[in-house]
Coordinates of N, CA and C in Angstrom, one line a residue:
M18 N 0.6 91.0 11.1 CA 1.9 91.5 11.5 C 2.2 91.1 12.9
R19 N 1.2 91.2 13.8 CA 1.4 90.8 15.2 C 1.6 89.3 15.3
S20 N 0.8 88.5 14.5 CA 0.9 87.0 14.6 C 2.3 86.6 14.1
T21 N 2.8 87.3 13.0 CA 4.1 87.0 12.5 C 5.2 87.2 13.6
A22 N 5.1 88.4 14.2 CA 6.1 88.7 15.3 C 6.0 87.7 16.4
R23 N 4.8 87.3 16.8 CA 4.7 86.4 17.9 C 5.3 85.0 17.5
G24 N 5.0 84.6 16.3 CA 5.6 83.3 15.8 C 7.1 83.3 15.8
E25 N 7.6 84.5 15.3 CA 9.1 84.6 15.3 C 9.7 84.6 16.7
R26 N 9.0 85.2 17.6 CA 9.5 85.3 19.0 C 9.4 83.9 19.6
R27 N 8.4 83.1 19.4 CA 8.3 81.8 19.9 C 9.4 80.9 19.3
R28 N 9.7 81.1 18.1 CA 10.7 80.3 17.5 C 12.1 80.6 18.1
R29 N 12.3 81.9 18.3 CA 13.6 82.3 19.0 C 13.7 81.7 20.4
I30 N 12.6 81.8 21.1 CA 12.6 81.2 22.5 C 12.8 79.7 22.5
A31 N 12.1 79.0 21.5 CA 12.3 77.6 21.5 C 13.8 77.2 21.1
L32 N 14.4 78.0 20.2 CA 15.8 77.7 19.8 C 16.7 78.0 21.0
R33 N 16.4 79.1 21.7 CA 17.3 79.4 22.9 C 17.2 78.3 24.0
V34 N 15.9 77.8 24.2 CA 15.7 76.8 25.2 C 16.5 75.5 24.8
R35 N 16.4 75.1 23.5 CA 17.1 73.9 23.1 C 18.6 74.1 23.2
T36 N 19.1 75.3 22.9 CA 20.6 75.5 23.0 C 21.0 75.4 24.5
I37 N 20.2 76.0 25.4 CA 20.6 75.9 26.8 C 20.5 74.5 27.3
Q38 N 19.5 73.7 26.8 CA 19.4 72.3 27.3 C 20.6 71.5 26.8
W39 N 21.1 71.7 25.6 CA 22.3 71.0 25.1 C 23.5 71.4 25.9
K40 N 23.7 72.7 26.2 CA 24.8 73.2 26.9 C 24.8 72.6 28.3
E41 N 23.6 72.5 29.0 CA 23.5 71.9 30.3 C 23.9 70.5 30.3
L42 N 23.4 69.8 29.2 CA 23.7 68.3 29.1 C 25.2 68.1 29.0
L43 N 25.9 68.9 28.1 CA 27.3 68.7 27.9 C 28.1 69.1 29.2
L44 N 27.7 70.2 29.8 CA 28.4 70.6 31.1 C 28.2 69.5 32.2
S45 N 27.0 69.0 32.3 CA 26.8 68.0 33.4 C 27.5 66.7 33.1
A46 N 27.6 66.4 31.8 CA 28.4 65.1 31.4 C 29.8 65.3 31.7
A47 N 30.4 66.5 31.4 CA 31.8 66.7 31.7 C 32.1 66.8 33.2
A48 N 31.2 67.5 33.9 CA 31.4 67.6 35.4 C 31.2 66.2 36.0
G49 N 30.3 65.5 35.5 CA 30.0 64.1 36.1 C 31.2 63.2 35.9
E50 N 31.7 63.2 34.7 CA 32.9 62.3 34.4 C 34.1 62.7 35.2
G51 N 34.3 64.0 35.5 CA 35.4 64.4 36.3 C 35.2 64.0 37.8
V52 N 34.0 64.1 38.3 CA 33.7 63.6 39.7 C 33.9 62.1 39.8
I53 N 33.4 61.4 38.8 CA 33.5 59.9 38.7 C 35.0 59.5 38.7
L54 N 35.8 60.2 37.9 CA 37.2 59.9 37.8 C 37.9 60.1 39.1
I55 N 37.6 61.2 39.8 CA 38.2 61.4 41.1 C 37.8 60.3 42.1
L56 N 36.5 60.0 42.1 CA 36.1 58.9 43.1 C 36.7 57.6 42.8
A57 N 36.8 57.3 41.5 CA 37.4 56.0 41.1 C 38.9 55.9 41.5
V58 N 39.6 57.0 41.4 CA 41.0 56.9 41.7 C 41.3 57.0 43.2
I59 N 40.6 57.8 43.9 CA 40.8 58.0 45.3 C 40.2 56.9 46.1
A60 N 38.9 56.5 45.8 CA 38.2 55.5 46.6 C 38.5 54.1 46.3
Y61 N 38.8 53.8 45.0 CA 39.0 52.4 44.6 C 40.4 52.2 43.9
D62 N 41.1 53.2 43.6 CA 42.4 53.0 43.0 C 42.3 52.2 41.7
S63 N 41.2 52.4 40.9 CA 41.0 51.6 39.7 C 40.1 52.3 38.8
F64 N 40.5 52.4 37.5 CA 39.6 53.1 36.5 C 38.4 52.2 36.2
F65 N 38.5 50.9 36.5 CA 37.4 50.0 36.2 C 36.1 50.5 36.9
W66 N 36.3 51.1 38.1 CA 35.1 51.5 38.9 C 34.4 52.7 38.3
M67 N 34.9 53.3 37.2 CA 34.3 54.4 36.5 C 33.0 53.9 35.9
L68 N 33.0 52.6 35.5 CA 31.8 52.0 34.8 C 30.6 52.0 35.8
P69 N 30.6 51.3 36.9 CA 29.5 51.3 37.8 C 29.1 52.7 38.4
L70 N 30.1 53.6 38.5 CA 29.9 54.9 39.0 C 29.2 55.8 38.0
Q71 N 28.9 55.3 36.8 CA 28.2 56.1 35.8 C 26.8 56.5 36.3
V72 N 26.3 55.7 37.3 CA 24.9 56.0 37.8 C 24.9 57.4 38.4
L73 N 26.0 58.0 38.8 CA 26.0 59.3 39.4 C 25.8 60.4 38.4
L74 N 25.8 60.1 37.1 CA 25.6 61.2 36.1 C 24.3 61.8 36.2
L75 N 23.2 61.0 36.4 CA 21.9 61.6 36.5 C 21.7 62.6 37.7
P76 N 22.1 62.2 38.9 CA 22.0 63.2 40.0 C 22.9 64.4 39.8
I77 N 24.1 64.2 39.2 CA 24.9 65.4 38.9 C 24.2 66.3 37.9
H78 N 23.6 65.8 36.9 CA 22.9 66.6 35.9 C 21.7 67.3 36.6
R79 N 21.0 66.7 37.4 CA 19.9 67.3 38.1 C 20.4 68.4 39.1
L80 N 21.6 68.2 39.7 CA 22.1 69.2 40.6 C 22.5 70.4 39.8
I81 N 23.2 70.3 38.7 CA 23.6 71.4 37.9 C 22.4 72.1 37.3
R82 N 21.4 71.4 36.9 CA 20.2 72.1 36.4 C 19.5 72.9 37.5
E83 N 19.4 72.3 38.7 CA 18.8 73.0 39.8 C 19.6 74.3 40.2
N84 N 20.9 74.1 40.2 CA 21.7 75.3 40.5 C 21.5 76.4 39.5
R85 N 21.5 76.0 38.2 CA 21.3 77.0 37.2 C 19.9 77.7 37.3
R86 N 18.9 76.9 37.7 CA 17.5 77.4 37.8 C 17.5 78.5 39.0
R87 N 18.2 78.1 40.1 CA 18.2 79.1 41.2 C 19.0 80.3 40.8
R88 N 20.1 80.2 40.1 CA 20.9 81.4 39.7 C 20.1 82.2 38.7
L89 N 19.4 81.6 37.8 CA 18.6 82.4 36.9 C 17.4 83.1 37.6
H90 N 16.8 82.4 38.6 CA 15.7 83.0 39.3 C 16.2 84.2 40.1
R91 N 17.4 84.1 40.7 CA 17.9 85.3 41.4 C 18.2 86.4 40.4
Q92 N 18.7 86.1 39.3 CA 19.0 87.2 38.3 C 17.8 87.9 37.8
H93 N 16.7 87.1 37.6 CA 15.4 87.7 37.2 C 14.9 88.6 38.3
V94 N 14.9 88.1 39.5 CA 14.2 88.9 40.6 C 15.0 90.2 40.8
E95 N 16.4 90.0 40.9 CA 17.2 91.2 41.2 C 17.1 92.2 40.0
G96 N 17.1 91.7 38.8 CA 17.0 92.5 37.6 C 15.7 93.2 37.5
F97 N 14.6 92.5 37.9 CA 13.3 93.1 37.9 C 13.2 94.2 38.9
G98 N 13.9 94.1 40.1 CA 13.9 95.2 41.0 C 14.5 96.4 40.4
Q99 N 15.6 96.3 39.7 CA 16.2 97.4 39.0 C 15.3 98.0 37.9
V100 N 14.5 97.1 37.3 CA 13.6 97.6 36.3 C 12.5 98.5 36.9
L101 N 12.0 98.0 38.0 CA 10.9 98.8 38.7 C 11.4 100.1 39.2
Q102 N 12.6 100.2 39.7 CA 13.2 101.4 40.2 C 13.4 102.4 39.0
S103 N 13.9 101.9 37.9 CA 14.1 102.7 36.7 C 12.8 103.2 36.2
L104 N 11.8 102.4 36.1 CA 10.5 102.8 35.6 C 9.9 103.8 36.5
M105 N 10.0 103.7 37.8 CA 9.3 104.6 38.7 C 10.0 106.0 38.6
T106 N 11.4 106.0 38.5 CA 12.1 107.3 38.3 C 11.6 108.0 37.1
S107 N 11.5 107.2 36.0 CA 11.1 107.8 34.7 C 9.6 108.3 34.7
L108 N 8.8 107.6 35.4 CA 7.4 108.0 35.5 C 7.2 109.2 36.3
Q109 N 8.0 109.3 37.4 CA 7.9 110.5 38.3 C 8.4 111.7 37.5
A110 N 9.3 111.5 36.6 CA 9.9 112.6 35.8 C 8.9 113.0 34.7
G111 N 7.8 112.3 34.5 CA 6.8 112.7 33.5 C 6.8 111.9 32.2
Y112 N 7.6 110.8 32.1 CA 7.6 110.0 31.0 C 6.3 109.1 30.9
S113 N 5.9 108.7 29.7 CA 4.9 107.7 29.6 C 5.5 106.3 29.9
L114 N 4.6 105.3 30.1 CA 5.1 104.0 30.5 C 6.0 103.4 29.3
E115 N 5.5 103.7 28.1 CA 6.3 103.2 26.9 C 7.7 103.8 26.9
N116 N 7.8 105.1 27.0 CA 9.1 105.7 27.0 C 9.9 105.3 28.2
A117 N 9.2 105.1 29.3 CA 10.0 104.7 30.5 C 10.6 103.3 30.3
C118 N 10.0 102.4 29.6 CA 10.6 101.1 29.3 C 11.8 101.3 28.4
R119 N 11.8 102.2 27.5 CA 12.9 102.5 26.6 C 14.1 103.0 27.4
V120 N 13.8 104.0 28.3 CA 14.8 104.5 29.2 C 15.4 103.4 30.1
S121 N 14.5 102.6 30.6 CA 15.0 101.5 31.5 C 15.9 100.5 30.8
L122 N 15.6 100.3 29.5 CA 16.5 99.4 28.7 C 17.9 100.0 28.6
K123 N 18.0 101.3 28.3 CA 19.3 102.0 28.2 C 20.0 101.9 29.5
E124 N 19.3 102.1 30.6 CA 20.0 102.1 31.9 C 20.5 100.7 32.3
L125 N 19.7 99.7 32.1 CA 20.1 98.4 32.4 C 21.1 97.8 31.5
A126 N 21.1 98.3 30.2 CA 22.1 97.8 29.3 C 23.5 98.3 29.7
G127 N 23.6 99.4 30.4 CA 24.9 99.9 30.9 C 25.2 99.3 32.2
L128 N 24.2 98.7 32.9 CA 24.5 98.1 34.2 C 24.8 96.7 34.1
Y129 N 24.2 95.9 33.2 CA 24.4 94.5 33.1 C 25.0 94.2 31.7
R130 N 25.5 93.0 31.6 CA 26.1 92.5 30.3 C 24.9 92.3 29.3
P131 N 25.2 92.4 28.0 CA 24.2 92.3 27.0 C 23.3 91.0 27.0
D132 N 23.9 89.9 27.5 CA 23.2 88.6 27.5 C 22.5 88.4 28.8
H133 N 22.4 89.4 29.7 CA 21.7 89.2 31.0 C 20.3 89.0 30.7
P134 N 19.6 88.1 31.4 CA 18.2 87.8 31.1 C 17.3 88.9 31.3
T135 N 17.5 89.9 32.2 CA 16.7 91.0 32.4 C 16.8 92.0 31.2
V136 N 18.0 92.2 30.7 CA 18.2 93.0 29.5 C 17.6 92.4 28.3
R137 N 17.7 91.1 28.2 CA 17.1 90.4 27.0 C 15.5 90.6 27.1
Q138 N 15.0 90.4 28.3 CA 13.5 90.6 28.4 C 13.1 92.0 28.1
L139 N 13.8 93.0 28.6 CA 13.5 94.4 28.4 C 13.6 94.7 26.9
R140 N 14.6 94.1 26.2 CA 14.7 94.4 24.8 C 13.5 93.8 24.1
Q141 N 13.0 92.7 24.5 CA 11.8 92.1 23.9 C 10.5 93.0 24.2
I142 N 10.5 93.6 25.4 CA 9.4 94.5 25.7 C 9.4 95.7 24.8
V143 N 10.5 96.3 24.7 CA 10.7 97.5 23.9 C 10.3 97.2 22.4
R144 N 10.8 96.0 21.9 CA 10.5 95.7 20.6 C 9.0 95.5 20.4
G145 N 8.3 94.9 21.4 CA 6.9 94.7 21.3 C 6.2 96.0 21.3
I146 N 6.6 97.0 22.1 CA 6.0 98.3 22.1 C 6.2 99.0 20.8
E147 N 7.3 98.8 20.1 CA 7.5 99.4 18.8 C 6.6 98.8 17.8
L148 N 6.1 97.6 18.0 CA 5.2 96.9 17.1 C 3.7 97.2 17.5
R149 N 3.5 98.2 18.3 CA 2.2 98.7 18.8 C 1.5 97.7 19.7
R150 N 2.3 97.0 20.5 CA 1.7 96.2 21.5 C 1.7 96.9 22.8
S151 N 0.8 96.7 23.7 CA 0.7 97.4 25.0 C 1.7 97.0 26.0
P152 N 2.2 97.8 26.8 CA 3.2 97.4 27.8 C 2.7 96.3 28.7
E153 N 1.4 96.4 29.1 CA 0.9 95.4 30.0 C 0.9 94.0 29.4
Q154 N 0.7 93.9 28.1 CA 0.8 92.6 27.4 C 2.2 92.1 27.4
M155 N 3.1 93.0 27.2 CA 4.5 92.6 27.1 C 5.0 92.1 28.5
F156 N 4.6 92.8 29.6 CA 5.0 92.4 30.9 C 4.3 91.1 31.3
M157 N 3.1 90.8 30.8 CA 2.5 89.6 31.0 C 3.3 88.4 30.3
E158 N 3.7 88.6 29.1 CA 4.6 87.6 28.5 C 5.9 87.5 29.2
Y159 N 6.4 88.6 29.7 CA 7.6 88.5 30.5 C 7.4 87.6 31.7
A160 N 6.3 87.7 32.4 CA 6.0 86.9 33.6 C 5.8 85.5 33.2
R161 N 5.1 85.2 32.1 CA 4.9 83.8 31.7 C 6.2 83.1 31.3
E162 N 7.1 83.8 30.7 CA 8.3 83.2 30.3 C 9.2 82.9 31.4
T163 N 9.3 83.8 32.4 CA 10.2 83.7 33.5 C 9.6 82.9 34.7
Q164 N 8.3 82.8 34.8 CA 7.6 82.1 35.8 C 8.0 82.7 37.2
I165 N 8.1 84.0 37.3 CA 8.5 84.7 38.5 C 7.2 85.3 39.1
E166 N 6.9 85.0 40.3 CA 5.6 85.4 40.9 C 5.5 86.9 41.0
E167 N 6.5 87.6 41.4 CA 6.5 89.0 41.5 C 6.2 89.7 40.2
I168 N 6.8 89.2 39.1 CA 6.6 89.8 37.8 C 5.1 89.6 37.4
Y169 N 4.6 88.4 37.6 CA 3.2 88.1 37.3 C 2.3 89.0 38.0
E170 N 2.5 89.2 39.3 CA 1.6 90.0 40.1 C 1.7 91.5 39.6
F171 N 2.9 91.9 39.3 CA 3.0 93.3 38.8 C 2.3 93.5 37.4
A172 N 2.4 92.4 36.6 CA 1.7 92.5 35.3 C 0.2 92.6 35.4
I173 N -0.3 91.8 36.4 CA -1.8 91.8 36.6 C -2.2 93.2 37.2
V174 N -1.5 93.7 38.2 CA -1.9 95.0 38.7 C -1.7 96.1 37.7
L175 N -0.7 96.0 36.9 CA -0.5 97.0 35.9 C -1.6 97.0 34.9
H176 N -2.1 95.8 34.5 CA -3.2 95.7 33.5 C -4.4 96.4 34.1
I177 N -4.7 96.1 35.4 CA -5.9 96.6 36.1 C -5.8 98.1 36.2
A178 N -4.6 98.6 36.5 CA -4.4 100.1 36.7 C -4.5 100.8 35.4
K179 N -4.0 100.2 34.3 CA -4.1 100.9 33.0 C -5.6 100.9 32.5
S180 N -6.3 99.8 32.8 CA -7.7 99.7 32.3 C -8.6 100.5 33.1
T181 N -8.3 100.8 34.4 CA -9.2 101.6 35.2 C -8.7 103.0 35.5
G182 N -7.5 103.3 35.0 CA -7.0 104.6 35.2 C -6.3 104.8 36.6
G183 N -5.7 103.7 37.1 CA -5.1 103.8 38.4 C -3.7 104.5 38.4
N184 N -3.2 104.7 39.6 CA -1.9 105.5 39.7 C -0.8 104.5 39.5
V185 N -0.2 104.6 38.3 CA 0.9 103.6 38.0 C 2.1 103.8 38.8
V186 N 2.4 105.1 39.1 CA 3.6 105.4 39.9 C 3.5 104.8 41.3
E187 N 2.3 104.8 41.9 CA 2.1 104.3 43.2 C 2.2 102.7 43.2
I188 N 1.7 102.2 42.1 CA 1.7 100.7 41.9 C 3.2 100.3 41.8
L189 N 4.0 101.0 41.1 CA 5.4 100.6 40.9 C 6.1 100.8 42.3
K190 N 5.8 101.8 43.0 CA 6.4 102.0 44.3 C 6.1 100.9 45.3
N191 N 4.8 100.5 45.3 CA 4.5 99.4 46.2 C 5.1 98.0 45.8
S192 N 5.1 97.8 44.5 CA 5.7 96.5 44.0 C 7.2 96.5 44.3
M193 N 7.9 97.6 44.1 CA 9.3 97.6 44.4 C 9.6 97.5 45.8
E194 N 8.8 98.1 46.7 CA 9.1 97.9 48.2 C 8.8 96.5 48.6
H195 N 7.8 95.9 48.0 CA 7.5 94.5 48.4 C 8.6 93.6 47.9
L196 N 9.1 93.8 46.7 CA 10.2 92.9 46.1 C 11.5 93.2 46.9
Q197 N 11.8 94.4 47.2 CA 13.1 94.7 47.9 C 13.1 94.1 49.3
S198 N 11.9 94.1 50.0 CA 11.8 93.6 51.3 C 12.1 92.1 51.3
R199 N 11.6 91.4 50.3 CA 11.8 90.0 50.2 C 13.3 89.7 49.9
M200 N 13.9 90.5 49.0 CA 15.3 90.3 48.6 C 16.2 90.5 49.8
E201 N 15.9 91.5 50.7 CA 16.7 91.8 51.9 C 16.6 90.6 52.8
V202 N 15.4 90.1 53.0 CA 15.3 88.9 54.0 C 16.1 87.7 53.5
T203 N 16.0 87.5 52.1 CA 16.7 86.4 51.6 C 18.2 86.5 51.7
K204 N 18.7 87.8 51.4 CA 20.1 88.0 51.5 C 20.6 87.8 52.9
E205 N 19.8 88.3 53.9 CA 20.2 88.1 55.3 C 20.3 86.6 55.6
L206 N 19.4 85.8 55.1 CA 19.4 84.4 55.4 C 20.6 83.7 54.7
Q207 N 20.9 84.2 53.5 CA 22.1 83.6 52.8 C 23.4 84.0 53.5
V208 N 23.5 85.2 54.0 CA 24.7 85.6 54.8 C 24.8 84.8 56.0
S209 N 23.7 84.6 56.7 CA 23.8 83.8 58.0 C 24.1 82.4 57.8
M210 N 23.7 81.8 56.6 CA 23.9 80.4 56.3 C 25.3 80.2 55.6
S211 N 25.9 81.2 55.1 CA 27.2 81.0 54.3 C 28.2 80.2 55.1
G212 N 28.4 80.6 56.4 CA 29.3 79.8 57.3 C 29.0 78.4 57.4
R213 N 27.7 78.1 57.6 CA 27.2 76.7 57.7 C 27.4 75.9 56.4
I214 N 27.2 76.6 55.3 CA 27.4 75.9 54.0 C 28.9 75.6 53.8
F215 N 29.8 76.5 54.2 CA 31.2 76.3 54.1 C 31.6 75.1 54.9
E216 N 31.1 75.0 56.2 CA 31.4 73.9 57.0 C 30.8 72.6 56.5
K217 N 29.6 72.7 55.9 CA 29.1 71.5 55.3 C 29.9 70.9 54.2
N218 N 30.4 71.8 53.3 CA 31.3 71.4 52.2 C 32.6 70.7 52.7
I219 N 33.2 71.3 53.8 CA 34.4 70.7 54.3 C 34.1 69.3 54.9
M220 N 33.0 69.2 55.6 CA 32.7 67.9 56.2 C 32.4 66.8 55.2
L221 N 31.8 67.2 54.1 CA 31.5 66.3 53.0 C 32.8 65.8 52.3
C222 N 33.8 66.7 52.2 CA 35.0 66.4 51.5 C 36.0 65.7 52.4
M223 N 35.7 65.7 53.7 CA 36.7 65.2 54.7 C 37.1 63.8 54.5
P224 N 36.1 62.8 54.3 CA 36.5 61.4 54.1 C 37.5 61.2 53.0
L225 N 37.2 61.8 51.8 CA 38.1 61.6 50.7 C 39.4 62.3 50.9
G226 N 39.4 63.5 51.6 CA 40.6 64.2 52.0 C 41.5 63.4 52.9
V227 N 40.9 62.8 53.9 CA 41.7 61.9 54.8 C 42.3 60.7 54.1
L228 N 41.5 60.1 53.2 CA 42.0 59.0 52.5 C 43.1 59.4 51.6
L229 N 43.0 60.5 50.9 CA 44.0 60.9 50.0 C 45.3 61.2 50.8
Y230 N 45.2 61.8 51.9 CA 46.3 62.1 52.8 C 47.1 60.9 53.2
L231 N 46.3 59.9 53.6 CA 46.9 58.6 54.0 C 47.6 57.9 52.9
R232 N 47.0 58.0 51.7 CA 47.6 57.4 50.5 C 49.0 58.0 50.2
L233 N 49.0 59.3 50.3 CA 50.2 60.1 50.0 C 51.3 59.9 51.1
A234 N 50.8 59.9 52.4 CA 51.8 59.9 53.5 C 52.2 58.5 53.8
N235 N 51.3 57.5 53.8 CA 51.7 56.1 54.1 C 50.8 55.2 53.3
P236 N 51.2 54.9 52.1 CA 50.4 54.1 51.2 C 50.1 52.7 51.7
G237 N 51.0 52.1 52.4 CA 50.7 50.7 52.9 C 49.7 50.7 54.0
Y238 N 49.4 51.8 54.6 CA 48.4 51.8 55.7 C 47.0 51.6 55.2
V239 N 46.7 51.9 53.9 CA 45.3 51.8 53.4 C 45.3 50.8 52.2
D240 N 46.3 50.1 51.9 CA 46.3 49.1 50.8 C 45.2 48.1 50.9
S241 N 44.9 47.7 52.1 CA 43.9 46.7 52.3 C 42.5 47.1 51.8
L242 N 42.3 48.4 51.8 CA 41.0 48.9 51.3 C 40.8 48.7 49.8
Y243 N 41.9 48.5 49.1 CA 41.8 48.4 47.6 C 42.0 46.9 47.2
R244 N 42.5 46.1 48.0 CA 42.8 44.7 47.6 C 41.8 43.7 48.0
I245 N 40.9 44.0 48.9 CA 39.9 43.0 49.3 C 38.5 43.5 49.0
P246 N 37.5 42.6 48.8 CA 36.2 43.1 48.5 C 35.5 43.9 49.7
A247 N 35.9 43.5 50.9 CA 35.3 44.3 52.0 C 35.7 45.7 52.0
G248 N 37.0 46.0 51.5 CA 37.4 47.4 51.4 C 36.6 48.2 50.4
N249 N 36.4 47.5 49.2 CA 35.6 48.1 48.2 C 34.1 48.4 48.6
L250 N 33.6 47.4 49.4 CA 32.3 47.6 49.9 C 32.2 48.7 50.9
L251 N 33.2 48.9 51.8 CA 33.3 50.0 52.7 C 33.3 51.3 52.0
M252 N 34.2 51.4 51.0 CA 34.3 52.7 50.2 C 33.0 53.0 49.5
T253 N 32.3 52.0 49.0 CA 31.0 52.2 48.4 C 30.0 52.8 49.4
G254 N 30.0 52.2 50.6 CA 29.1 52.8 51.6 C 29.5 54.2 52.0
V255 N 30.8 54.5 52.0 CA 31.2 55.9 52.3 C 30.7 56.9 51.2
I256 N 30.9 56.5 50.0 CA 30.4 57.3 48.9 C 28.9 57.5 48.9
A257 N 28.2 56.4 49.2 CA 26.7 56.5 49.2 C 26.3 57.4 50.4
G258 N 27.0 57.4 51.5 CA 26.7 58.2 52.6 C 27.0 59.7 52.3
M259 N 28.1 59.9 51.6 CA 28.4 61.3 51.2 C 27.4 61.9 50.3
I260 N 26.9 61.1 49.3 CA 25.9 61.6 48.4 C 24.6 61.9 49.1
L261 N 24.2 61.0 50.0 CA 23.0 61.2 50.7 C 23.0 62.4 51.5
C262 N 24.1 62.6 52.3 CA 24.3 63.8 53.1 C 24.3 65.1 52.2
F263 N 25.0 65.0 51.1 CA 25.1 66.2 50.2 C 23.7 66.7 49.8
F264 N 22.9 65.7 49.2 CA 21.6 66.2 48.7 C 20.6 66.5 49.9
W265 N 20.8 65.9 51.0 CA 20.0 66.2 52.2 C 20.3 67.6 52.7
T266 N 21.5 68.0 52.8 CA 21.9 69.3 53.2 C 21.6 70.4 52.2
E267 N 21.7 70.0 50.9 CA 21.3 71.0 49.8 C 19.8 71.3 49.9
K268 N 19.0 70.3 50.2 CA 17.6 70.5 50.4 C 17.2 71.3 51.6
I269 N 18.0 71.1 52.7 CA 17.7 71.9 53.9 C 18.1 73.4 53.7
M270 N 19.3 73.6 53.1 CA 19.8 74.9 53.0 C 19.4 75.7 51.8
A271 N 18.5 75.1 50.9 CA 18.1 75.9 49.7 C 17.2 77.1 50.2
V272 N 17.6 78.2 49.7 CA 16.9 79.5 50.0 C 16.4 80.1 48.7
E273 N 15.1 80.2 48.6 CA 14.5 80.8 47.4 C 14.1 82.2 47.6
L274 N 14.2 83.1 46.6 CA 13.7 84.4 46.7 C 12.2 84.5 46.7

């Protein structure tokens, strides 16, 4: 029975991963072609340049995938903080850990949308508990699937506490305090960097913005950029510099929870 349930869960996970990968590929392809079209029109005034600019599809795909990974990571960490708080409240009220997980699922289902990753993971935990699997095993699978350090540490400590008769409420309290302190530091960093990120985006878009303004206000002033090879070479260098600066600043300003 357990092996059948595990196999079915693995199949569902594999199917969900493949679906997400295809969605990411289609999204990145559409976004990439849109960016390439804008660059070809503004920088070269020719759709022909869309062909060599296809080399940008790969970095755009990587950028979208990385942004999705960061967003999913934040959702998991913030959702897990809510799970810990709900579990601790239920345990302090006298619920067992199994019932506390069921209560937590009901609370988070009303707080988040049904397809939120934390709600989905909690639903799998409750389903596993109903199949007579221990909560610590389900939290360990939760940690392995999400690859979140805090969840993995909590699953390890919970397993040790359950096997040795430790104070589960105190463990939850310490884990939640540790997680919330990290989240507060990260949010402070993000708020302090938000202005710099906005300035960075404006500066990166400025060359194309100035060029677009000149084309609309005085087309003859920039015609030479499109009619001679030196102009095309200059615009290629500008685009390469913009791409280099973009990924460099993204690397510098990346903030992980």
